[in-house]
Amino acid sequence: AAAPTSTACLPVYKRDGKRAVYCAQGGNASFAPDADLAAYDVVTLGYPHVMPALRGAPLAAFAKRAAAAGCCLALDVNEADDASDAPLGAGDDAYANVGIFHGNLDEAAACVGRKAALLEAHGVADGLENVLGQEDVEGIANALLARGCGLVLLTLGPRGALAAAGDAGCLKRTLGRLASDADVSRLAGSTSRRGAFR
């Protein structure tokens, strides 16, 4: 049966430059990827937290198939929350086979189960990039690397962005055909922070 069309609206607010995401799930409510991953060098998959059929074990299985096929899975975790200890649900840790993890700081903190506690500790409802120090930001990135992500890319609002890389073995496994020896040598174990675009 045909599924209704999904749609998303991403307004950017003039007052603070932040954006929101409003989604009507449509077909995404039942979407489960079944691509022939050997045919691709990179597959980008977004918003698993708002796609019920993709959370937990199905995402873990897809990520594992991608790594086995030499395909880099780029995962965008928009709208992530840490309502439970396993934000992506039951099953193996899908992050263990993610080549490129992308999210803002709040979303990344949610994916390691720290968002709610950090917001409460700093007395804010949103915007960890405005209150966390560099050590805490790197701690969130390192927690994702420890779970097996190859590269972690975090947007930090007005502070710019942070990129962190796993070790050489992790990069080779998760980046697949994208992982040249030279790039792996250069990136392995590195962290880089860049200022905001003006």
Short mmCIF file of C-alpha atoms in Angstrom, two decimals:
data_model
loop_
_atom_site.label_atom_id
_atom_site.label_comp_id
_atom_site.label_asym_id
_atom_site.label_seq_id
_atom_site.Cartn_x
_atom_site.Cartn_y
_atom_site.Cartn_z
CA ALA A 1 0.00 0.00 0.00
CA ALA A 2 1.20 3.50 -0.75
CA ALA A 3 2.33 5.51 2.26
CA PRO A 4 1.39 9.15 2.72
CA THR A 5 4.04 11.70 1.85
CA SER A 6 6.37 12.79 4.63
CA THR A 7 7.20 16.45 5.03
CA ALA A 8 9.42 18.59 7.20
CA CYS A 9 9.60 22.31 7.83
CA LEU A 10 12.81 23.85 9.21
CA PRO A 11 12.25 27.46 10.25
CA VAL A 12 15.26 29.56 11.27
CA TYR A 13 14.43 32.08 13.98
CA LYS A 14 15.68 35.63 13.53
CA ARG A 15 15.94 36.30 17.29
CA ASP A 16 18.72 33.78 17.95
CA GLY A 17 19.59 32.02 14.68
CA LYS A 18 18.34 28.68 15.98
CA ARG A 19 16.15 26.42 13.93
CA ALA A 20 13.36 24.05 14.69
CA VAL A 21 12.12 20.97 12.87
CA TYR A 22 8.47 20.16 12.43
CA CYS A 23 7.77 16.79 10.81
CA ALA A 24 4.71 15.02 9.51
CA GLN A 25 5.96 11.44 9.43
CA GLY A 26 3.88 10.04 6.63
CA GLY A 27 5.80 7.15 5.07
CA ASN A 28 8.73 7.67 7.45
CA ALA A 29 6.65 6.17 10.25
CA SER A 30 7.12 2.76 8.65
CA PHE A 31 10.31 3.33 6.63
CA ALA A 32 13.02 0.68 6.95
CA PRO A 33 16.02 0.91 4.59
CA ASP A 34 16.81 -2.12 2.46
CA ALA A 35 19.35 -0.72 -0.02
CA ASP A 36 22.05 -2.84 -1.68
CA LEU A 37 24.82 -1.23 0.35
CA ALA A 38 27.66 -2.70 -1.72
CA ALA A 39 26.59 -0.34 -4.53
CA TYR A 40 27.31 2.78 -2.46
CA ASP A 41 30.37 4.35 -0.89
CA VAL A 42 28.25 6.46 1.48
CA VAL A 43 24.64 6.28 2.62
CA THR A 44 23.20 9.19 4.60
CA LEU A 45 20.41 8.35 6.99
CA GLY A 46 18.67 11.02 8.99
CA TYR A 47 16.42 11.44 11.94
CA PRO A 48 16.19 7.87 13.31
CA HIS A 49 14.69 9.17 16.53
CA VAL A 50 11.53 10.27 14.72
CA MET A 51 11.27 7.11 12.59
CA PRO A 52 9.75 4.38 14.79
CA ALA A 53 10.47 1.48 12.42
CA LEU A 54 14.15 2.40 12.30
CA ARG A 55 14.98 2.71 16.00
CA GLY A 56 16.94 0.14 17.90
CA ALA A 57 17.66 -3.25 16.38
CA PRO A 58 16.65 -2.31 12.77
CA LEU A 59 19.10 0.61 12.76
CA ALA A 60 21.81 -1.49 14.35
CA ALA A 61 21.32 -4.19 11.70
CA PHE A 62 21.42 -1.62 8.87
CA ALA A 63 24.59 -0.01 10.27
CA LYS A 64 26.24 -3.42 10.63
CA ARG A 65 25.34 -4.33 7.03
CA ALA A 66 26.76 -1.00 5.82
CA ALA A 67 30.10 -1.55 7.55
CA ALA A 68 30.31 -5.14 6.28
CA ALA A 69 29.69 -3.91 2.72
CA GLY A 70 32.42 -1.25 2.96
CA CYS A 71 29.80 1.49 2.84
CA CYS A 72 30.10 4.48 5.18
CA LEU A 73 26.89 5.20 7.07
CA ALA A 74 26.49 8.92 7.77
CA LEU A 75 23.90 9.32 10.53
CA ASP A 76 22.16 12.62 11.32
CA VAL A 77 20.49 12.40 14.72
CA ASN A 78 18.19 15.40 14.50
CA GLU A 79 15.55 15.43 17.25
CA ALA A 80 17.40 12.92 19.43
CA ASP A 81 16.30 12.66 23.04
CA ASP A 82 17.55 10.66 25.99
CA ALA A 83 14.28 9.42 27.38
CA SER A 84 15.91 6.05 28.11
CA ASP A 85 19.36 4.59 28.63
CA ALA A 86 19.35 3.33 25.04
CA PRO A 87 18.18 6.31 22.96
CA LEU A 88 17.91 4.18 19.83
CA GLY A 89 16.05 1.40 21.56
CA ALA A 90 16.91 -2.22 22.22
CA GLY A 91 19.46 -4.24 20.30
CA ASP A 92 23.13 -3.87 19.54
CA ASP A 93 24.56 -0.38 19.65
CA ALA A 94 24.05 1.09 16.17
CA TYR A 95 26.67 3.73 16.84
CA ALA A 96 29.34 1.01 16.73
CA ASN A 97 29.10 0.97 12.93
CA VAL A 98 28.44 4.62 12.12
CA GLY A 99 31.15 6.15 9.93
CA ILE A 100 30.05 9.77 10.32
CA PHE A 101 27.86 10.87 13.23
CA HIS A 102 26.33 14.35 12.95
CA GLY A 103 24.22 16.26 15.41
CA ASN A 104 24.10 19.47 17.37
CA LEU A 105 25.43 19.42 20.91
CA ASP A 106 22.04 18.86 22.55
CA GLU A 107 21.31 15.93 20.21
CA ALA A 108 24.73 14.36 20.74
CA ALA A 109 24.36 14.71 24.52
CA ALA A 110 20.99 12.95 24.21
CA CYS A 111 22.56 10.10 22.25
CA VAL A 112 24.96 9.40 25.11
CA GLY A 113 22.18 9.76 27.71
CA ARG A 114 23.44 13.04 29.21
CA LYS A 115 21.22 15.79 27.79
CA ALA A 116 18.57 15.97 30.52
CA ALA A 117 21.12 15.92 33.34
CA LEU A 118 23.34 18.56 31.69
CA LEU A 119 20.42 20.89 30.98
CA GLU A 120 19.25 20.55 34.59
CA ALA A 121 22.75 21.05 35.99
CA HIS A 122 23.13 24.29 34.03
CA GLY A 123 19.57 25.51 34.60
CA VAL A 124 18.67 25.80 30.93
CA ALA A 125 15.92 24.25 28.83
CA ASP A 126 17.90 24.20 25.59
CA GLY A 127 21.22 25.23 24.09
CA LEU A 128 24.04 23.30 25.74
CA GLU A 129 26.44 25.00 23.32
CA ASN A 130 25.91 28.19 25.34
CA VAL A 131 26.83 26.71 28.73
CA LEU A 132 29.20 23.75 28.31
CA GLY A 133 32.97 24.20 28.37
CA GLN A 134 35.29 22.67 25.79
CA GLU A 135 36.13 19.74 28.08
CA ASP A 136 32.46 18.76 28.39
CA VAL A 137 31.91 19.13 24.64
CA GLU A 138 34.89 16.88 23.92
CA GLY A 139 33.63 14.44 26.56
CA ILE A 140 30.36 14.01 24.64
CA ALA A 141 32.26 13.47 21.37
CA ASN A 142 34.59 11.00 23.07
CA ALA A 143 31.65 9.05 24.49
CA LEU A 144 30.35 8.56 20.94
CA LEU A 145 33.81 7.55 19.72
CA ALA A 146 34.02 5.05 22.58
CA ARG A 147 30.76 3.51 21.34
CA GLY A 148 32.39 2.95 17.93
CA CYS A 149 31.64 5.96 15.71
CA GLY A 150 34.38 6.70 13.18
CA LEU A 151 33.96 10.47 12.95
CA VAL A 152 31.85 12.68 15.20
CA LEU A 153 30.78 16.07 13.84
CA LEU A 154 29.03 18.37 16.30
CA THR A 155 27.57 21.76 15.54
CA LEU A 156 28.00 24.19 18.40
CA GLY A 157 25.72 27.04 17.40
CA PRO A 158 27.52 30.39 17.59
CA ARG A 159 30.70 28.65 18.77
CA GLY A 160 31.21 26.82 15.48
CA ALA A 161 31.76 23.08 15.24
CA LEU A 162 33.84 20.25 16.61
CA ALA A 163 35.14 17.21 14.74
CA ALA A 164 36.63 14.18 16.48
CA ALA A 165 37.98 10.96 15.00
CA GLY A 166 38.25 7.45 16.35
CA ASP A 167 41.36 5.29 16.15
CA ALA A 168 42.73 3.93 12.87
CA GLY A 169 40.97 0.56 13.13
CA CYS A 170 37.62 2.18 13.82
CA LEU A 171 38.02 4.62 10.93
CA LYS A 172 38.90 1.85 8.49
CA ARG A 173 35.94 -0.27 9.62
CA THR A 174 33.31 2.47 9.66
CA LEU A 175 34.42 4.64 6.72
CA GLY A 176 34.76 1.63 4.43
CA ARG A 177 35.88 2.48 0.91
CA LEU A 178 36.24 6.15 1.87
CA ALA A 179 39.13 5.35 4.22
CA SER A 180 42.42 5.84 2.40
CA ASP A 181 45.50 4.93 4.43
CA ALA A 182 46.73 8.53 4.22
CA ASP A 183 43.45 9.95 5.50
CA VAL A 184 43.24 7.40 8.29
CA SER A 185 46.80 8.24 9.40
CA ARG A 186 46.06 11.95 9.38
CA LEU A 187 42.70 11.75 11.15
CA ALA A 188 43.08 8.93 13.69
CA GLY A 189 42.52 10.16 17.23
CA SER A 190 42.33 13.85 16.26
CA THR A 191 39.99 16.56 17.49
CA SER A 192 39.47 19.89 15.77
CA ARG A 193 37.32 22.85 16.69
CA ARG A 194 36.36 25.57 14.24
CA GLY A 195 34.77 28.92 14.95
CA ALA A 196 31.39 29.99 13.66
CA PHE A 197 30.92 31.30 10.14
CA ARG A 198 30.28 35.03 10.08
#
